[in-house]
Amino acid sequence: MGRGLLKYGNVKGMFAAAERILGYDLLSLCLHGPETELMKTVHCQPAVFVTSLAAVERLNHENPKAIETCVAAAGFSVGEFAALVFSGAMDFAKALYAVKVRAESMQAASERVPSGMLSVVGRPQAQYQQACLEALEHCQTLGMDEPICTVANYLFPDGRVIAGHQQALDFLQQNSRRLHFARCSRLPVSGAFHTPLMESACEPLREVLRQIEVRRPEINVYSNVDGKRYMHASHVRRQLAKQPVVPVKWEQTLHEIYKRTQGQGFPCTYEVGPGRQLGAMLQKCNLKAYRTYTHVDVVVSHEED
């Protein structure tokens, strides 16, 4: 992750600044691993943030008009911090420090209790909230106090991530056919992110957001919390501080971004960062918008070097 991007713009400077802020060599971790360390949320969040902005530098080199004419941005979970930096609402170094605090706090919260996340694609008759309620009732029969099982990500129609205590997720997997889940699989993450199990991460994040300068975005940036665009600096601070404990409303965000009157054309869309997951979700939410989608990867092949 990050291989081949060092030749673009200020990418070397970004990774050098990241090493100072984080206290470890993020570039080496991205390039050489070990993957088990990179996948830990404490490292993965800064890696996604920095490599996403490195991919922006690549896009600026290959298609500067795309940057100059950009009117809106959004980012999934920690990617929202990258979108805000791109929009001019936050400085790179300050935002990365906030991401560091967010990642450390969420890692610590995830280690307090066995929990996780389950990716679910449901059939039309699937009832996700009802499935979560059944899982909670099952946990209560096991003698658990205050179990958590809730939708953590709204991805696309019939695409959800459900998160909570391990026992609740076990129940959902064991009863997936009865619950009308066409597919369900555990995500390789260490905790139930975007649920109340992350409550202890909110105050450290809120405190660091109070300390850093936040400005009104220069272009439209859409919040994961409600899918609406940010209006002013205090709105950014308030919504970002809620992020660890509330669902990522990505499907709702896409509907808001691509609202069009009849006959109005769709803009070009660029996914900058690791993987093509956001493009896959766009394809399921809005096929017309997806037709002008381009992926800007964080890995540059030898042929492109």
mmCIF file of N, CA and C in Angstrom, residues 2-116:
data_model
loop_
_atom_site.group_PDB
_atom_site.id
_atom_site.type_symbol
_atom_site.label_atom_id
_atom_site.label_comp_id
_atom_site.label_asym_id
_atom_site.label_seq_id
_atom_site.Cartn_x
_atom_site.Cartn_y
_atom_site.Cartn_z
ATOM 1 N N GLY A 2 0.721 2.080 -1.030
ATOM 2 C CA GLY A 2 1.554 3.273 -1.142
ATOM 3 C C GLY A 2 2.688 3.129 -2.123
ATOM 4 N N ARG A 3 2.937 1.879 -2.602
ATOM 5 C CA ARG A 3 4.056 1.659 -3.518
ATOM 6 C C ARG A 3 3.840 2.447 -4.807
ATOM 7 N N GLY A 4 4.837 3.174 -5.232
ATOM 8 C CA GLY A 4 4.770 3.912 -6.483
ATOM 9 C C GLY A 4 4.200 5.313 -6.361
ATOM 10 N N LEU A 5 3.665 5.670 -5.193
ATOM 11 C CA LEU A 5 3.072 7.002 -5.041
ATOM 12 C C LEU A 5 4.081 8.067 -4.623
ATOM 13 N N LEU A 6 5.280 7.641 -4.209
ATOM 14 C CA LEU A 6 6.247 8.589 -3.650
ATOM 15 C C LEU A 6 6.722 9.630 -4.657
ATOM 16 N N LYS A 7 6.577 9.319 -5.941
ATOM 17 C CA LYS A 7 7.039 10.256 -6.968
ATOM 18 C C LYS A 7 6.053 11.398 -7.211
ATOM 19 N N TYR A 8 4.866 11.312 -6.644
ATOM 20 C CA TYR A 8 3.845 12.318 -6.912
ATOM 21 C C TYR A 8 3.844 13.408 -5.846
ATOM 22 N N GLY A 9 3.788 14.666 -6.312
ATOM 23 C CA GLY A 9 3.546 15.812 -5.442
ATOM 24 C C GLY A 9 4.312 15.795 -4.140
ATOM 25 N N ASN A 10 3.569 15.932 -3.065
ATOM 26 C CA ASN A 10 4.162 16.049 -1.734
ATOM 27 C C ASN A 10 4.054 14.743 -0.944
ATOM 28 N N VAL A 11 3.969 13.606 -1.618
ATOM 29 C CA VAL A 11 3.729 12.340 -0.931
ATOM 30 C C VAL A 11 4.874 11.981 0.019
ATOM 31 N N LYS A 12 6.111 12.189 -0.430
ATOM 32 C CA LYS A 12 7.247 11.902 0.465
ATOM 33 C C LYS A 12 7.160 12.747 1.728
ATOM 34 N N GLY A 13 6.825 14.015 1.560
ATOM 35 C CA GLY A 13 6.688 14.904 2.714
ATOM 36 C C GLY A 13 5.563 14.475 3.638
ATOM 37 N N MET A 14 4.483 13.950 3.071
ATOM 38 C CA MET A 14 3.357 13.479 3.879
ATOM 39 C C MET A 14 3.776 12.295 4.750
ATOM 40 N N PHE A 15 4.503 11.343 4.168
ATOM 41 C CA PHE A 15 4.935 10.182 4.948
ATOM 42 C C PHE A 15 6.000 10.572 5.983
ATOM 43 N N ALA A 16 6.852 11.551 5.646
ATOM 44 C CA ALA A 16 7.844 12.023 6.624
ATOM 45 C C ALA A 16 7.149 12.695 7.801
ATOM 46 N N ALA A 17 6.131 13.510 7.509
ATOM 47 C CA ALA A 17 5.368 14.156 8.579
ATOM 48 C C ALA A 17 4.623 13.108 9.404
ATOM 49 N N ALA A 18 4.106 12.087 8.732
ATOM 50 C CA ALA A 18 3.380 11.025 9.443
ATOM 51 C C ALA A 18 4.292 10.310 10.433
ATOM 52 N N GLU A 19 5.543 10.074 10.051
ATOM 53 C CA GLU A 19 6.472 9.399 10.960
ATOM 54 C C GLU A 19 6.704 10.233 12.218
ATOM 55 N N ARG A 20 6.810 11.549 12.043
ATOM 56 C CA ARG A 20 7.002 12.436 13.212
ATOM 57 C C ARG A 20 5.761 12.442 14.103
ATOM 58 N N ILE A 21 4.590 12.512 13.506
ATOM 59 C CA ILE A 21 3.350 12.631 14.275
ATOM 60 C C ILE A 21 2.980 11.319 14.959
ATOM 61 N N LEU A 22 3.167 10.225 14.235
ATOM 62 C CA LEU A 22 2.735 8.917 14.743
ATOM 63 C C LEU A 22 3.770 8.258 15.639
ATOM 64 N N GLY A 23 5.047 8.573 15.409
ATOM 65 C CA GLY A 23 6.104 7.958 16.207
ATOM 66 C C GLY A 23 6.565 6.616 15.671
ATOM 67 N N TYR A 24 6.159 6.262 14.450
ATOM 68 C CA TYR A 24 6.651 5.039 13.803
ATOM 69 C C TYR A 24 6.659 5.265 12.289
ATOM 70 N N ASP A 25 7.339 4.392 11.556
ATOM 71 C CA ASP A 25 7.517 4.539 10.115
ATOM 72 C C ASP A 25 6.302 3.969 9.388
ATOM 73 N N LEU A 26 5.324 4.812 9.107
ATOM 74 C CA LEU A 26 4.095 4.364 8.459
ATOM 75 C C LEU A 26 4.377 3.862 7.042
ATOM 76 N N LEU A 27 5.275 4.524 6.331
ATOM 77 C CA LEU A 27 5.575 4.106 4.960
ATOM 78 C C LEU A 27 6.113 2.682 4.929
ATOM 79 N N SER A 28 7.041 2.364 5.816
ATOM 80 C CA SER A 28 7.598 1.013 5.869
ATOM 81 C C SER A 28 6.507 -0.007 6.192
ATOM 82 N N LEU A 29 5.608 0.361 7.115
ATOM 83 C CA LEU A 29 4.509 -0.545 7.480
ATOM 84 C C LEU A 29 3.579 -0.779 6.284
ATOM 85 N N CYS A 30 3.305 0.288 5.519
ATOM 86 C CA CYS A 30 2.450 0.163 4.337
ATOM 87 C C CYS A 30 3.103 -0.692 3.252
ATOM 88 N N LEU A 31 4.403 -0.518 3.066
ATOM 89 C CA LEU A 31 5.104 -1.207 1.983
ATOM 90 C C LEU A 31 5.465 -2.642 2.335
ATOM 91 N N HIS A 32 5.899 -2.855 3.576
ATOM 92 C CA HIS A 32 6.491 -4.144 3.935
ATOM 93 C C HIS A 32 5.750 -4.898 5.045
ATOM 94 N N GLY A 33 4.762 -4.248 5.651
ATOM 95 C CA GLY A 33 4.040 -4.924 6.731
ATOM 96 C C GLY A 33 4.854 -4.996 8.011
ATOM 97 N N PRO A 34 4.589 -6.024 8.848
ATOM 98 C CA PRO A 34 3.726 -7.174 8.571
ATOM 99 C C PRO A 34 2.243 -6.805 8.484
ATOM 100 N N GLU A 35 1.512 -7.538 7.664
ATOM 101 C CA GLU A 35 0.111 -7.238 7.420
ATOM 102 C C GLU A 35 -0.720 -7.312 8.701
ATOM 103 N N THR A 36 -0.340 -8.207 9.610
ATOM 104 C CA THR A 36 -1.090 -8.316 10.871
ATOM 105 C C THR A 36 -1.028 -7.019 11.662
ATOM 106 N N GLU A 37 0.100 -6.319 11.587
ATOM 107 C CA GLU A 37 0.230 -5.024 12.269
ATOM 108 C C GLU A 37 -0.529 -3.938 11.520
ATOM 109 N N LEU A 38 -0.414 -3.950 10.186
ATOM 110 C CA LEU A 38 -1.086 -2.937 9.377
ATOM 111 C C LEU A 38 -2.602 -3.022 9.530
ATOM 112 N N MET A 39 -3.134 -4.227 9.727
ATOM 113 C CA MET A 39 -4.579 -4.411 9.820
ATOM 114 C C MET A 39 -5.147 -3.981 11.171
ATOM 115 N N LYS A 40 -4.301 -3.806 12.189
ATOM 116 C CA LYS A 40 -4.793 -3.303 13.472
ATOM 117 C C LYS A 40 -5.313 -1.888 13.282
ATOM 118 N N THR A 41 -6.465 -1.596 13.873
ATOM 119 C CA THR A 41 -7.084 -0.290 13.631
ATOM 120 C C THR A 41 -6.173 0.872 14.029
ATOM 121 N N VAL A 42 -5.317 0.664 15.025
ATOM 122 C CA VAL A 42 -4.404 1.721 15.470
ATOM 123 C C VAL A 42 -3.441 2.130 14.349
ATOM 124 N N HIS A 43 -3.121 1.198 13.448
ATOM 125 C CA HIS A 43 -2.254 1.497 12.305
ATOM 126 C C HIS A 43 -3.052 1.685 11.014
ATOM 127 N N CYS A 44 -4.134 0.929 10.878
ATOM 128 C CA CYS A 44 -4.906 0.945 9.630
ATOM 129 C C CYS A 44 -5.540 2.312 9.368
ATOM 130 N N GLN A 45 -6.064 2.940 10.411
ATOM 131 C CA GLN A 45 -6.718 4.238 10.211
ATOM 132 C C GLN A 45 -5.745 5.306 9.692
ATOM 133 N N PRO A 46 -4.568 5.494 10.330
ATOM 134 C CA PRO A 46 -3.613 6.453 9.752
ATOM 135 C C PRO A 46 -3.167 6.061 8.348
ATOM 136 N N ALA A 47 -3.017 4.761 8.074
ATOM 137 C CA ALA A 47 -2.586 4.307 6.754
ATOM 138 C C ALA A 47 -3.620 4.662 5.693
ATOM 139 N N VAL A 48 -4.893 4.426 5.974
ATOM 140 C CA VAL A 48 -5.950 4.765 5.021
ATOM 141 C C VAL A 48 -5.994 6.274 4.799
ATOM 142 N N PHE A 49 -5.879 7.046 5.872
ATOM 143 C CA PHE A 49 -5.908 8.511 5.776
ATOM 144 C C PHE A 49 -4.778 9.025 4.883
ATOM 145 N N VAL A 50 -3.548 8.606 5.164
ATOM 146 C CA VAL A 50 -2.390 9.142 4.429
ATOM 147 C C VAL A 50 -2.380 8.654 2.983
ATOM 148 N N THR A 51 -2.632 7.354 2.769
ATOM 149 C CA THR A 51 -2.576 6.846 1.392
ATOM 150 C C THR A 51 -3.720 7.397 0.538
ATOM 151 N N SER A 52 -4.850 7.698 1.143
ATOM 152 C CA SER A 52 -5.947 8.313 0.383
ATOM 153 C C SER A 52 -5.533 9.697 -0.122
ATOM 154 N N LEU A 53 -4.892 10.477 0.733
ATOM 155 C CA LEU A 53 -4.430 11.805 0.305
ATOM 156 C C LEU A 53 -3.242 11.699 -0.642
ATOM 157 N N ALA A 54 -2.451 10.632 -0.518
ATOM 158 C CA ALA A 54 -1.383 10.387 -1.491
ATOM 159 C C ALA A 54 -1.984 10.092 -2.867
ATOM 160 N N ALA A 55 -3.084 9.348 -2.892
ATOM 161 C CA ALA A 55 -3.769 9.071 -4.161
ATOM 162 C C ALA A 55 -4.348 10.346 -4.771
ATOM 163 N N VAL A 56 -4.763 11.298 -3.924
ATOM 164 C CA VAL A 56 -5.197 12.612 -4.422
ATOM 165 C C VAL A 56 -4.038 13.298 -5.158
ATOM 166 N N GLU A 57 -2.816 13.182 -4.592
ATOM 167 C CA GLU A 57 -1.642 13.758 -5.257
ATOM 168 C C GLU A 57 -1.428 13.104 -6.625
ATOM 169 N N ARG A 58 -1.640 11.796 -6.699
ATOM 170 C CA ARG A 58 -1.525 11.100 -7.985
ATOM 171 C C ARG A 58 -2.560 11.628 -8.977
ATOM 172 N N LEU A 59 -3.822 11.749 -8.525
ATOM 173 C CA LEU A 59 -4.874 12.265 -9.402
ATOM 174 C C LEU A 59 -4.544 13.678 -9.871
ATOM 175 N N ASN A 60 -4.010 14.506 -8.993
ATOM 176 C CA ASN A 60 -3.644 15.867 -9.348
ATOM 177 C C ASN A 60 -2.564 15.893 -10.422
ATOM 178 N N HIS A 61 -1.664 14.908 -10.380
ATOM 179 C CA HIS A 61 -0.601 14.802 -11.393
ATOM 180 C C HIS A 61 -1.173 14.328 -12.728
ATOM 181 N N GLU A 62 -2.068 13.345 -12.673
ATOM 182 C CA GLU A 62 -2.571 12.721 -13.894
ATOM 183 C C GLU A 62 -3.739 13.482 -14.516
ATOM 184 N N ASN A 63 -4.520 14.167 -13.684
ATOM 185 C CA ASN A 63 -5.705 14.873 -14.176
ATOM 186 C C ASN A 63 -5.990 16.071 -13.289
ATOM 187 N N PRO A 64 -5.150 17.124 -13.383
ATOM 188 C CA PRO A 64 -5.319 18.273 -12.478
ATOM 189 C C PRO A 64 -6.692 18.930 -12.570
ATOM 190 N N LYS A 65 -7.343 18.841 -13.730
ATOM 191 C CA LYS A 65 -8.664 19.461 -13.881
ATOM 192 C C LYS A 65 -9.682 18.818 -12.932
ATOM 193 N N ALA A 66 -9.503 17.519 -12.667
ATOM 194 C CA ALA A 66 -10.430 16.836 -11.747
ATOM 195 C C ALA A 66 -10.369 17.447 -10.357
ATOM 196 N N ILE A 67 -9.186 17.862 -9.945
ATOM 197 C CA ILE A 67 -9.014 18.503 -8.635
ATOM 198 C C ILE A 67 -9.548 19.929 -8.671
ATOM 199 N N GLU A 68 -9.189 20.653 -9.721
ATOM 200 C CA GLU A 68 -9.549 22.073 -9.820
ATOM 201 C C GLU A 68 -11.058 22.280 -9.896
ATOM 202 N N THR A 69 -11.765 21.340 -10.511
ATOM 203 C CA THR A 69 -13.200 21.523 -10.720
ATOM 204 C C THR A 69 -14.055 20.726 -9.741
ATOM 205 N N CYS A 70 -13.426 20.095 -8.762
ATOM 206 C CA CYS A 70 -14.172 19.263 -7.807
ATOM 207 C C CYS A 70 -15.137 20.120 -6.986
ATOM 208 N N VAL A 71 -16.367 19.625 -6.837
ATOM 209 C CA VAL A 71 -17.392 20.388 -6.111
ATOM 210 C C VAL A 71 -17.852 19.699 -4.832
ATOM 211 N N ALA A 72 -17.502 18.411 -4.652
ATOM 212 C CA ALA A 72 -17.991 17.695 -3.468
ATOM 213 C C ALA A 72 -17.057 16.547 -3.134
ATOM 214 N N ALA A 73 -17.037 16.182 -1.839
ATOM 215 C CA ALA A 73 -16.203 15.069 -1.379
ATOM 216 C C ALA A 73 -16.893 14.380 -0.211
ATOM 217 N N ALA A 74 -16.584 13.110 -0.040
ATOM 218 C CA ALA A 74 -17.058 12.339 1.110
ATOM 219 C C ALA A 74 -16.058 11.228 1.362
ATOM 220 N N GLY A 75 -15.999 10.754 2.595
ATOM 221 C CA GLY A 75 -15.102 9.665 2.933
ATOM 222 C C GLY A 75 -15.772 8.712 3.896
ATOM 223 N N PHE A 76 -15.474 7.423 3.733
ATOM 224 C CA PHE A 76 -16.098 6.397 4.559
ATOM 225 C C PHE A 76 -15.339 6.247 5.867
ATOM 226 N N SER A 77 -16.016 6.518 6.982
ATOM 227 C CA SER A 77 -15.417 6.394 8.319
ATOM 228 C C SER A 77 -14.186 7.299 8.430
ATOM 229 N N VAL A 78 -12.998 6.731 8.666
ATOM 230 C CA VAL A 78 -11.804 7.573 8.805
ATOM 231 C C VAL A 78 -11.508 8.345 7.521
ATOM 232 N N GLY A 79 -12.008 7.846 6.393
ATOM 233 C CA GLY A 79 -11.824 8.555 5.129
ATOM 234 C C GLY A 79 -12.445 9.937 5.117
ATOM 235 N N GLU A 80 -13.398 10.173 6.019
ATOM 236 C CA GLU A 80 -14.005 11.498 6.093
ATOM 237 C C GLU A 80 -12.991 12.559 6.520
ATOM 238 N N PHE A 81 -12.014 12.162 7.326
ATOM 239 C CA PHE A 81 -10.948 13.102 7.707
ATOM 240 C C PHE A 81 -10.132 13.501 6.474
ATOM 241 N N ALA A 82 -9.857 12.545 5.596
ATOM 242 C CA ALA A 82 -9.129 12.848 4.364
ATOM 243 C C ALA A 82 -9.946 13.775 3.473
ATOM 244 N N ALA A 83 -11.257 13.528 3.388
ATOM 245 C CA ALA A 83 -12.128 14.392 2.588
ATOM 246 C C ALA A 83 -12.118 15.821 3.127
ATOM 247 N N LEU A 84 -12.082 15.962 4.447
ATOM 248 C CA LEU A 84 -12.075 17.293 5.057
ATOM 249 C C LEU A 84 -10.752 18.014 4.828
ATOM 250 N N VAL A 85 -9.643 17.273 4.854
ATOM 251 C CA VAL A 85 -8.352 17.884 4.516
ATOM 252 C C VAL A 85 -8.369 18.351 3.066
ATOM 253 N N PHE A 86 -8.843 17.501 2.173
ATOM 254 C CA PHE A 86 -8.931 17.851 0.752
ATOM 255 C C PHE A 86 -9.769 19.116 0.546
ATOM 256 N N SER A 87 -10.811 19.271 1.355
ATOM 257 C CA SER A 87 -11.727 20.416 1.204
ATOM 258 C C SER A 87 -11.188 21.707 1.802
ATOM 259 N N GLY A 88 -10.045 21.635 2.497
ATOM 260 C CA GLY A 88 -9.490 22.817 3.146
ATOM 261 C C GLY A 88 -10.015 23.054 4.552
ATOM 262 N N ALA A 89 -10.812 22.130 5.083
ATOM 263 C CA ALA A 89 -11.390 22.322 6.422
ATOM 264 C C ALA A 89 -10.385 22.038 7.533
ATOM 265 N N MET A 90 -9.383 21.192 7.249
ATOM 266 C CA MET A 90 -8.377 20.833 8.250
ATOM 267 C C MET A 90 -7.020 20.740 7.576
ATOM 268 N N ASP A 91 -5.972 21.025 8.348
ATOM 269 C CA ASP A 91 -4.605 20.834 7.861
ATOM 270 C C ASP A 91 -4.218 19.364 7.988
ATOM 271 N N PHE A 92 -3.342 18.919 7.093
ATOM 272 C CA PHE A 92 -2.942 17.513 7.069
ATOM 273 C C PHE A 92 -2.405 17.056 8.417
ATOM 274 N N ALA A 93 -1.448 17.771 8.966
ATOM 275 C CA ALA A 93 -0.777 17.318 10.191
ATOM 276 C C ALA A 93 -1.740 17.272 11.366
ATOM 277 N N LYS A 94 -2.564 18.302 11.504
ATOM 278 C CA LYS A 94 -3.515 18.340 12.623
ATOM 279 C C LYS A 94 -4.563 17.232 12.481
ATOM 280 N N ALA A 95 -5.030 17.032 11.260
ATOM 281 C CA ALA A 95 -6.023 15.976 11.033
ATOM 282 C C ALA A 95 -5.425 14.600 11.308
ATOM 283 N N LEU A 96 -4.166 14.389 10.911
ATOM 284 C CA LEU A 96 -3.525 13.103 11.170
ATOM 285 C C LEU A 96 -3.372 12.869 12.668
ATOM 286 N N TYR A 97 -3.075 13.914 13.422
ATOM 287 C CA TYR A 97 -2.985 13.755 14.874
ATOM 288 C C TYR A 97 -4.353 13.351 15.455
ATOM 289 N N ALA A 98 -5.428 13.966 14.937
ATOM 290 C CA ALA A 98 -6.770 13.584 15.382
ATOM 291 C C ALA A 98 -7.075 12.131 15.021
ATOM 292 N N VAL A 99 -6.647 11.709 13.829
ATOM 293 C CA VAL A 99 -6.829 10.323 13.407
ATOM 294 C C VAL A 99 -6.048 9.376 14.324
ATOM 295 N N LYS A 100 -4.844 9.788 14.707
ATOM 296 C CA LYS A 100 -4.022 8.983 15.630
ATOM 297 C C LYS A 100 -4.769 8.769 16.956
ATOM 298 N N VAL A 101 -5.310 9.839 17.517
ATOM 299 C CA VAL A 101 -6.060 9.748 18.772
ATOM 300 C C VAL A 101 -7.297 8.871 18.584
ATOM 301 N N ARG A 102 -8.007 9.068 17.481
ATOM 302 C CA ARG A 102 -9.201 8.273 17.171
ATOM 303 C C ARG A 102 -8.846 6.788 17.080
ATOM 304 N N ALA A 103 -7.777 6.475 16.359
ATOM 305 C CA ALA A 103 -7.387 5.082 16.147
ATOM 306 C C ALA A 103 -6.955 4.419 17.454
ATOM 307 N N GLU A 104 -6.160 5.129 18.250
ATOM 308 C CA GLU A 104 -5.705 4.567 19.531
ATOM 309 C C GLU A 104 -6.878 4.338 20.471
ATOM 310 N N SER A 105 -7.816 5.284 20.495
ATOM 311 C CA SER A 105 -8.972 5.168 21.394
ATOM 312 C C SER A 105 -9.898 4.043 20.962
ATOM 313 N N MET A 106 -10.087 3.893 19.658
ATOM 314 C CA MET A 106 -10.954 2.823 19.161
ATOM 315 C C MET A 106 -10.295 1.460 19.323
ATOM 316 N N GLN A 107 -8.966 1.402 19.175
ATOM 317 C CA GLN A 107 -8.246 0.151 19.420
ATOM 318 C C GLN A 107 -8.408 -0.266 20.890
ATOM 319 N N ALA A 108 -8.225 0.697 21.796
ATOM 320 C CA ALA A 108 -8.359 0.405 23.229
ATOM 321 C C ALA A 108 -9.775 -0.057 23.556
ATOM 322 N N ALA A 109 -10.779 0.611 22.982
ATOM 323 C CA ALA A 109 -12.170 0.218 23.229
ATOM 324 C C ALA A 109 -12.441 -1.193 22.713
ATOM 325 N N SER A 110 -11.851 -1.526 21.575
ATOM 326 C CA SER A 110 -12.102 -2.846 20.979
ATOM 327 C C SER A 110 -11.490 -3.975 21.795
ATOM 328 N N GLU A 111 -10.451 -3.651 22.572
ATOM 329 C CA GLU A 111 -9.770 -4.679 23.371
ATOM 330 C C GLU A 111 -10.462 -4.942 24.704
ATOM 331 N N ARG A 112 -11.472 -4.136 25.035
ATOM 332 C CA ARG A 112 -12.148 -4.292 26.328
ATOM 333 C C ARG A 112 -13.107 -5.477 26.359
ATOM 334 N N VAL A 113 -13.662 -5.833 25.199
ATOM 335 C CA VAL A 113 -14.692 -6.876 25.169
ATOM 336 C C VAL A 113 -14.632 -7.583 23.816
ATOM 337 N N PRO A 114 -14.846 -8.907 23.792
ATOM 338 C CA PRO A 114 -14.859 -9.625 22.508
ATOM 339 C C PRO A 114 -16.023 -9.146 21.636
ATOM 340 N N SER A 115 -15.708 -8.548 20.517
ATOM 341 C CA SER A 115 -16.734 -7.980 19.641
ATOM 342 C C SER A 115 -16.218 -7.993 18.217
ATOM 343 N N GLY A 116 -17.072 -7.632 17.283
ATOM 344 C CA GLY A 116 -16.644 -7.647 15.889
ATOM 345 C C GLY A 116 -17.717 -7.071 14.985
#
